PDB file of C-alpha atoms in Angstrom:
ATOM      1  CA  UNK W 224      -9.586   9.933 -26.163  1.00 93.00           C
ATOM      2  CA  UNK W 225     -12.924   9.298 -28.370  1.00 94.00           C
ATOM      3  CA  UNK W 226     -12.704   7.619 -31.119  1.00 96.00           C
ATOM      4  CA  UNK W 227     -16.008   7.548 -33.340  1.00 94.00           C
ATOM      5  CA  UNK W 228     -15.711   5.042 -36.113  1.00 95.00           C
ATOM      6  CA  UNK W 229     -18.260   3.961 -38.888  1.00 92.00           C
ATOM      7  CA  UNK W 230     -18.713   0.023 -39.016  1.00 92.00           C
ATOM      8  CA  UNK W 231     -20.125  -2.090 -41.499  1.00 90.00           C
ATOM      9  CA  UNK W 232     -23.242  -3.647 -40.687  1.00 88.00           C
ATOM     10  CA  UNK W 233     -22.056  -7.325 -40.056  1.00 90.00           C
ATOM     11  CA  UNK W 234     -18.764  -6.457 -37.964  1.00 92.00           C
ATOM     12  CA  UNK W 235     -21.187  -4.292 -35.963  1.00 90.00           C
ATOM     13  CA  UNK W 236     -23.634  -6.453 -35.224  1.00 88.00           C
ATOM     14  CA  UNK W 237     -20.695  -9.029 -33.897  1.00 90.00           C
ATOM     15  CA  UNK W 238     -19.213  -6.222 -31.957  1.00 90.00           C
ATOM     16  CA  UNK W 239     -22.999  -5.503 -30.265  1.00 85.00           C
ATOM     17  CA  UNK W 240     -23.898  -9.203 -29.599  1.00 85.00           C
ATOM     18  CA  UNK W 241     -20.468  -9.452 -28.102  1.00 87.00           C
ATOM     19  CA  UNK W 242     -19.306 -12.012 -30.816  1.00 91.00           C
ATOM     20  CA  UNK W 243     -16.618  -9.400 -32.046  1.00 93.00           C
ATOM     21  CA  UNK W 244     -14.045  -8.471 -28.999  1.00 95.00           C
ATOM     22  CA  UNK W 245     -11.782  -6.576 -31.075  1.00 96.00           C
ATOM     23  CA  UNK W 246     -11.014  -3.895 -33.754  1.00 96.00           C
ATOM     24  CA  UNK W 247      -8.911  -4.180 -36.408  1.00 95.00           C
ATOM     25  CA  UNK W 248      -8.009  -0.546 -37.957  1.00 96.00           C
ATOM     26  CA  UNK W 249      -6.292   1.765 -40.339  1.00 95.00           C
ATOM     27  CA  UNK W 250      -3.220   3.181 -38.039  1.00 93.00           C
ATOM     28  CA  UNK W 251      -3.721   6.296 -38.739  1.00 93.00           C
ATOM     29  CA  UNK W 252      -4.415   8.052 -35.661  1.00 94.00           C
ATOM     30  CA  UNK W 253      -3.177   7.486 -32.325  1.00 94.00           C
ATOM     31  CA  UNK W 254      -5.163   4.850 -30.034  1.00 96.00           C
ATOM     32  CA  UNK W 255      -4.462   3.746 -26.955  1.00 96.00           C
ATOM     33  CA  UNK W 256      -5.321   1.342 -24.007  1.00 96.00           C
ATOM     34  CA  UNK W 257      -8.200   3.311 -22.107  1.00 95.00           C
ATOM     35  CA  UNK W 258      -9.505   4.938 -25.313  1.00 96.00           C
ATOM     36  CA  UNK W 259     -13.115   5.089 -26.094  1.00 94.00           C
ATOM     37  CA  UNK W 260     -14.053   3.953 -29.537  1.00 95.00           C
ATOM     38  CA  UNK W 261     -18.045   4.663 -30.402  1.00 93.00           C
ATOM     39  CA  UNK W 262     -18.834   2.559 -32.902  1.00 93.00           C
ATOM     40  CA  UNK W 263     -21.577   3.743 -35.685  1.00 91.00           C
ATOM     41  CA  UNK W 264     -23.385   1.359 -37.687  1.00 89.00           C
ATOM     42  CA  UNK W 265     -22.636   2.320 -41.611  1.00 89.00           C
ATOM     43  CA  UNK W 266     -24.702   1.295 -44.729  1.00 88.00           C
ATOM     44  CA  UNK W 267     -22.779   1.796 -47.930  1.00 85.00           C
ATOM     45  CA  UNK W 268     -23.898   2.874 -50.893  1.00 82.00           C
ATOM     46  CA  UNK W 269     -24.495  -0.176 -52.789  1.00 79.00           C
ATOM     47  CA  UNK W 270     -22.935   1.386 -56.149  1.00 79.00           C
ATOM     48  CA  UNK W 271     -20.365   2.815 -54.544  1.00 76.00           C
ATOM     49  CA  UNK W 272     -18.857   1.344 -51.492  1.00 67.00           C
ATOM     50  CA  UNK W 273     -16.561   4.499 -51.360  1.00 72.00           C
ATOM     51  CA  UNK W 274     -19.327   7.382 -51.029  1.00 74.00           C
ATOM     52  CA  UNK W 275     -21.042   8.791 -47.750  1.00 81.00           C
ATOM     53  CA  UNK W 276     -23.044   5.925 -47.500  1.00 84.00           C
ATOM     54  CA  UNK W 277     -26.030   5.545 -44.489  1.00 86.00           C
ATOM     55  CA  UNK W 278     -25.631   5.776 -40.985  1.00 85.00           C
ATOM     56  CA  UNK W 279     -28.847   4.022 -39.593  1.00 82.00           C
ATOM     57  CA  UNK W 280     -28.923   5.169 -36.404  1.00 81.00           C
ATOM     58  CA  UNK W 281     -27.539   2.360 -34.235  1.00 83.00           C
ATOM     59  CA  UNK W 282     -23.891   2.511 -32.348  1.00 87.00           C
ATOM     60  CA  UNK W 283     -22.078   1.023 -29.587  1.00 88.00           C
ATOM     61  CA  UNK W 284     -19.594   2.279 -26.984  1.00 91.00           C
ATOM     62  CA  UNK W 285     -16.192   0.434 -26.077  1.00 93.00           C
ATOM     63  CA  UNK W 286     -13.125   0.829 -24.058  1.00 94.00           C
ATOM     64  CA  UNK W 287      -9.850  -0.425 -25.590  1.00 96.00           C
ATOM     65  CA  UNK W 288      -8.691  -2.921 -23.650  1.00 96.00           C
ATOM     66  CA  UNK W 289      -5.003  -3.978 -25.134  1.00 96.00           C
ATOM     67  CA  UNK W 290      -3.555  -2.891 -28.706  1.00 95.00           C
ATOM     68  CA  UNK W 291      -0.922  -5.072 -30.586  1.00 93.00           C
ATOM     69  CA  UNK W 292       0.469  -2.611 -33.628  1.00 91.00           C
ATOM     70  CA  UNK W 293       1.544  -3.798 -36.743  1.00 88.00           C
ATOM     71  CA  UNK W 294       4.792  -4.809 -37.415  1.00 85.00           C
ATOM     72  CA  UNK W 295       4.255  -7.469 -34.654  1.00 76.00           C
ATOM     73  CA  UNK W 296       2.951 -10.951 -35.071  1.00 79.00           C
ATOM     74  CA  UNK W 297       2.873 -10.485 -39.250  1.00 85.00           C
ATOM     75  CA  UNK W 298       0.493  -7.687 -38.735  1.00 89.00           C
ATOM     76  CA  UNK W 299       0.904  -5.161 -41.743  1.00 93.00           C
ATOM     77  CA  UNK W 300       2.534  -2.237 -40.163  1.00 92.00           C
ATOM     78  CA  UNK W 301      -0.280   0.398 -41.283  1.00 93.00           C
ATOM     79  CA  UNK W 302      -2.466  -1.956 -38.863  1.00 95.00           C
ATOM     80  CA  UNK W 303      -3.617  -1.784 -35.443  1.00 95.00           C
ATOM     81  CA  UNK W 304      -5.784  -4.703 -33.589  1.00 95.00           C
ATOM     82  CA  UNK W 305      -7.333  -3.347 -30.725  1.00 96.00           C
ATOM     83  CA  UNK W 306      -9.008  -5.622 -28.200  1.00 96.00           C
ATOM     84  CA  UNK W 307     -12.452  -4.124 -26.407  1.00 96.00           C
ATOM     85  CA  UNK W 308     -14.591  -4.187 -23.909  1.00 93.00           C
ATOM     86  CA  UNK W 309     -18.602  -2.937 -24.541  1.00 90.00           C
ATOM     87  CA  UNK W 310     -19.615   0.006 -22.437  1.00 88.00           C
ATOM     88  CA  UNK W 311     -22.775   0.193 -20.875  1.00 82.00           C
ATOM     89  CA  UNK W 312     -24.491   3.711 -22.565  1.00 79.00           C
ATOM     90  CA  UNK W 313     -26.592   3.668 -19.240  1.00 74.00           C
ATOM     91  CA  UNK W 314     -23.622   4.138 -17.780  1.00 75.00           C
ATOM     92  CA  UNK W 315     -21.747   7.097 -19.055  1.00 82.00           C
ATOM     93  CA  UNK W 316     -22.467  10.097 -17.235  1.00 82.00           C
ATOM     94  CA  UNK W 317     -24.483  12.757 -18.750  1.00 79.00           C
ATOM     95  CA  UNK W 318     -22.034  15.555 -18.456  1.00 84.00           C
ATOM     96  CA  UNK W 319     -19.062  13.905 -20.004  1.00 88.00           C
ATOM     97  CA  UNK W 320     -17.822  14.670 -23.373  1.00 90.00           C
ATOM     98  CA  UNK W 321     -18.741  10.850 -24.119  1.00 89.00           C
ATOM     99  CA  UNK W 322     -22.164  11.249 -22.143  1.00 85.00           C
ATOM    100  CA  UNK W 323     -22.857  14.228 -24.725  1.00 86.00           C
ATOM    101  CA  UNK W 324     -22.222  12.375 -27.361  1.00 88.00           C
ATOM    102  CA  UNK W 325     -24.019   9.556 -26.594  1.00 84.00           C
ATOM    103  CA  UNK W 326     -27.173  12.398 -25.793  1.00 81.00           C
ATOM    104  CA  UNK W 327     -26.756  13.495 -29.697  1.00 84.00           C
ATOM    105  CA  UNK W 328     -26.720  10.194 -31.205  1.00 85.00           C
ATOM    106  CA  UNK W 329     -29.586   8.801 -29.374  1.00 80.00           C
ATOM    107  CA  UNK W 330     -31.322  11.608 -30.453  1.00 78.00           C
ATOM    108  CA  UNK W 331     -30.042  10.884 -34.428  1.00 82.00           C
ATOM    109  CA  UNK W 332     -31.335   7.000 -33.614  1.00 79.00           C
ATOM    110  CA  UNK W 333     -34.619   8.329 -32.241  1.00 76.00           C
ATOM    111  CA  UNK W 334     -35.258  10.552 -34.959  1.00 78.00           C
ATOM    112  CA  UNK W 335     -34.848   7.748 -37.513  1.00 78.00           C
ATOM    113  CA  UNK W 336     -37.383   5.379 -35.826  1.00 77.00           C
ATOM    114  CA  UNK W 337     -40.666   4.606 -36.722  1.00 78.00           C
ATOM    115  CA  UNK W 338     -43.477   5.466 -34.382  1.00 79.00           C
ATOM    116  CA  UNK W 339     -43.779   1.973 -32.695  1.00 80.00           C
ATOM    117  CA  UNK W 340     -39.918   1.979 -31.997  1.00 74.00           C
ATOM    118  CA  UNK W 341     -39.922   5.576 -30.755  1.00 72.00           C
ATOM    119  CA  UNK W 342     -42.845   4.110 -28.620  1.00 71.00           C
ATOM    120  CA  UNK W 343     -40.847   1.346 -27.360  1.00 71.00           C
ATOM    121  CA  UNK W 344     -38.119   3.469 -26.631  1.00 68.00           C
ATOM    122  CA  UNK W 345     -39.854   6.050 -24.592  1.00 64.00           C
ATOM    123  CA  UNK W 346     -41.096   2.902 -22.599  1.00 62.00           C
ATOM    124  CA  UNK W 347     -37.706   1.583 -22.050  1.00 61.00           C
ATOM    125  CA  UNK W 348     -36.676   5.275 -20.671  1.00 59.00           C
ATOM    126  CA  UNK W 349     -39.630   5.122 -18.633  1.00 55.00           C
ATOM    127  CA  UNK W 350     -38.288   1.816 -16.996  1.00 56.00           C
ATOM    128  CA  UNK W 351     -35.142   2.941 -16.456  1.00 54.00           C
ATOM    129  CA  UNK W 352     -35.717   5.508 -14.870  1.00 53.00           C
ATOM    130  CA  UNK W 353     -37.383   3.023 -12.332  1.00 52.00           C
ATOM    131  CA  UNK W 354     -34.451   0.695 -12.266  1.00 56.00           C
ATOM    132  CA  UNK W 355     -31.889   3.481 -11.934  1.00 53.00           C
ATOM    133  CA  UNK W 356     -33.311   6.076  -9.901  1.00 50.00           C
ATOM    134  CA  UNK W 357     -30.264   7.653  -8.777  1.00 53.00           C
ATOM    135  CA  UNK W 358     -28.687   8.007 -12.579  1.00 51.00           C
ATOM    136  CA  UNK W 359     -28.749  11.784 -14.048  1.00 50.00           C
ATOM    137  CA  UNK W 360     -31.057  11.944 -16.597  1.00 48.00           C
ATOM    138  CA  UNK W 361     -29.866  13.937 -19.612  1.00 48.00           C
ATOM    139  CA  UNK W 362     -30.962  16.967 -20.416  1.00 47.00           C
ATOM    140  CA  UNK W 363     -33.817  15.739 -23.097  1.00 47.00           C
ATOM    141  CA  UNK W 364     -33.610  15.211 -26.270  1.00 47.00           C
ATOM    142  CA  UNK W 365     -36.028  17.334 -28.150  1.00 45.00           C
ATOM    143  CA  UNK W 366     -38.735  14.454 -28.301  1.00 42.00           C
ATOM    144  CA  UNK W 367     -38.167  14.186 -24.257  1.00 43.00           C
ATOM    145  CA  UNK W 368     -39.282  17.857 -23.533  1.00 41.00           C
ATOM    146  CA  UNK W 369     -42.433  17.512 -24.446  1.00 39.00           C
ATOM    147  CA  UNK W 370     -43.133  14.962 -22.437  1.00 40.00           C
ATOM    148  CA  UNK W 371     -41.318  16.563 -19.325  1.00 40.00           C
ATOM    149  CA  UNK W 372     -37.902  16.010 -19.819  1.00 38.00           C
ATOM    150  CA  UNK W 373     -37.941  12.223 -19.621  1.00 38.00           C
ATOM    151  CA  UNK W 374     -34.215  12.408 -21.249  1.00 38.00           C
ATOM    152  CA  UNK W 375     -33.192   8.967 -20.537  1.00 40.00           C
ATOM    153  CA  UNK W 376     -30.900   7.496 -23.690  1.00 42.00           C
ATOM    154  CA  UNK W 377     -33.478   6.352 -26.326  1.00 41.00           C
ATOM    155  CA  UNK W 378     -33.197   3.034 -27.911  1.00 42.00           C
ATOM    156  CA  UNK W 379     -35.374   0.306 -28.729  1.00 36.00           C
ATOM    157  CA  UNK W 380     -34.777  -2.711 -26.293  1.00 36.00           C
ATOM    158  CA  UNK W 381     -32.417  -4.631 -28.183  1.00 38.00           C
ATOM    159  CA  UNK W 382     -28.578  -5.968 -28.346  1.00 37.00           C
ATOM    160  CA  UNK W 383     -27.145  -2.557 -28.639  1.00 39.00           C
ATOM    161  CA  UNK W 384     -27.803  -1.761 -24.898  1.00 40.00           C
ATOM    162  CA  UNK W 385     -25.464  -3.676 -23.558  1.00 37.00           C
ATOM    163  CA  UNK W 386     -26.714  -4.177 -19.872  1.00 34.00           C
TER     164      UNK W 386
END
């Protein structure tokens, strides 16, 4: 199952440089070893910590690698600590619901880049398209079809690619 959770900037961050290897949660739904948690960077609303808040583009995808639930170790019962793994975006195949997914919310990240980090991101399409020749491209994201359907994930080369 796919879980897709917002994250506050610092725990994120951790999670992406591969400081944070676990996820400490809200019980309220039912995860599992082998789920698939897609972790969205989320800004709150400095007033109110409580509203919609900002989600600036930036994620990461992880497998769940071993739960403890509360009620054990003096874990609060309405807890769950979930260890994880990162997932390598590249990775994901295109025509999986996660791959389609992944498609969408590059496209979000894309759209909320400035032209010298859409730039870089095209460029890091571009070369891995080289490196991985045999990967399925996706179908492109609307700034891809121009361009010939590039439609390689686009984002900026930094932590949150996880090679």
């Amino acid at each position: 199952m796919i879980h897709e959770l917002k994250t506050w900037p610092g725990p994120f961050v951790a999670c992406a440089d591969g400081l944070k290897r676990f996820e400490i949660r809200r019980a309220d739904r039912r995860y599992a070893i082998g789920d698939t948690l897609v972790l969205r960077e989320w800004v709150p609303t400095p007033d109110d910590p409580t509203s919609e808040g900002i989600y600036p583009g930036s994620f990461g995808v992880f497998a769940v690698t071993y739960i403890c639930e509360g009620g054990a170790s003096r874990i609060p019962r309405d807890l769950v600590v979930m260890s994880i793994t990162a997932i390598p975006i590249f990775a994901v195949p295109a025509k999986t619901n996660l791959g389609k997914r992944i498609k969408v919310l590059c496209a979000e990240a894309l759209e909320k880049m400035d032209p010298e980090q859409r730039k870089q991101a095209h460029g890091r399409a571009a070369q891995l398209a080289v490196e991985r020749p045999d990967e399925e491209p996706c179908d492109g994201c609307p700034s891809c079809k121009p361009a010939g359907g590039l439609g390689r994930p686009h984002l900026p080369p930094s932590r949150f690619e996880f090679n």
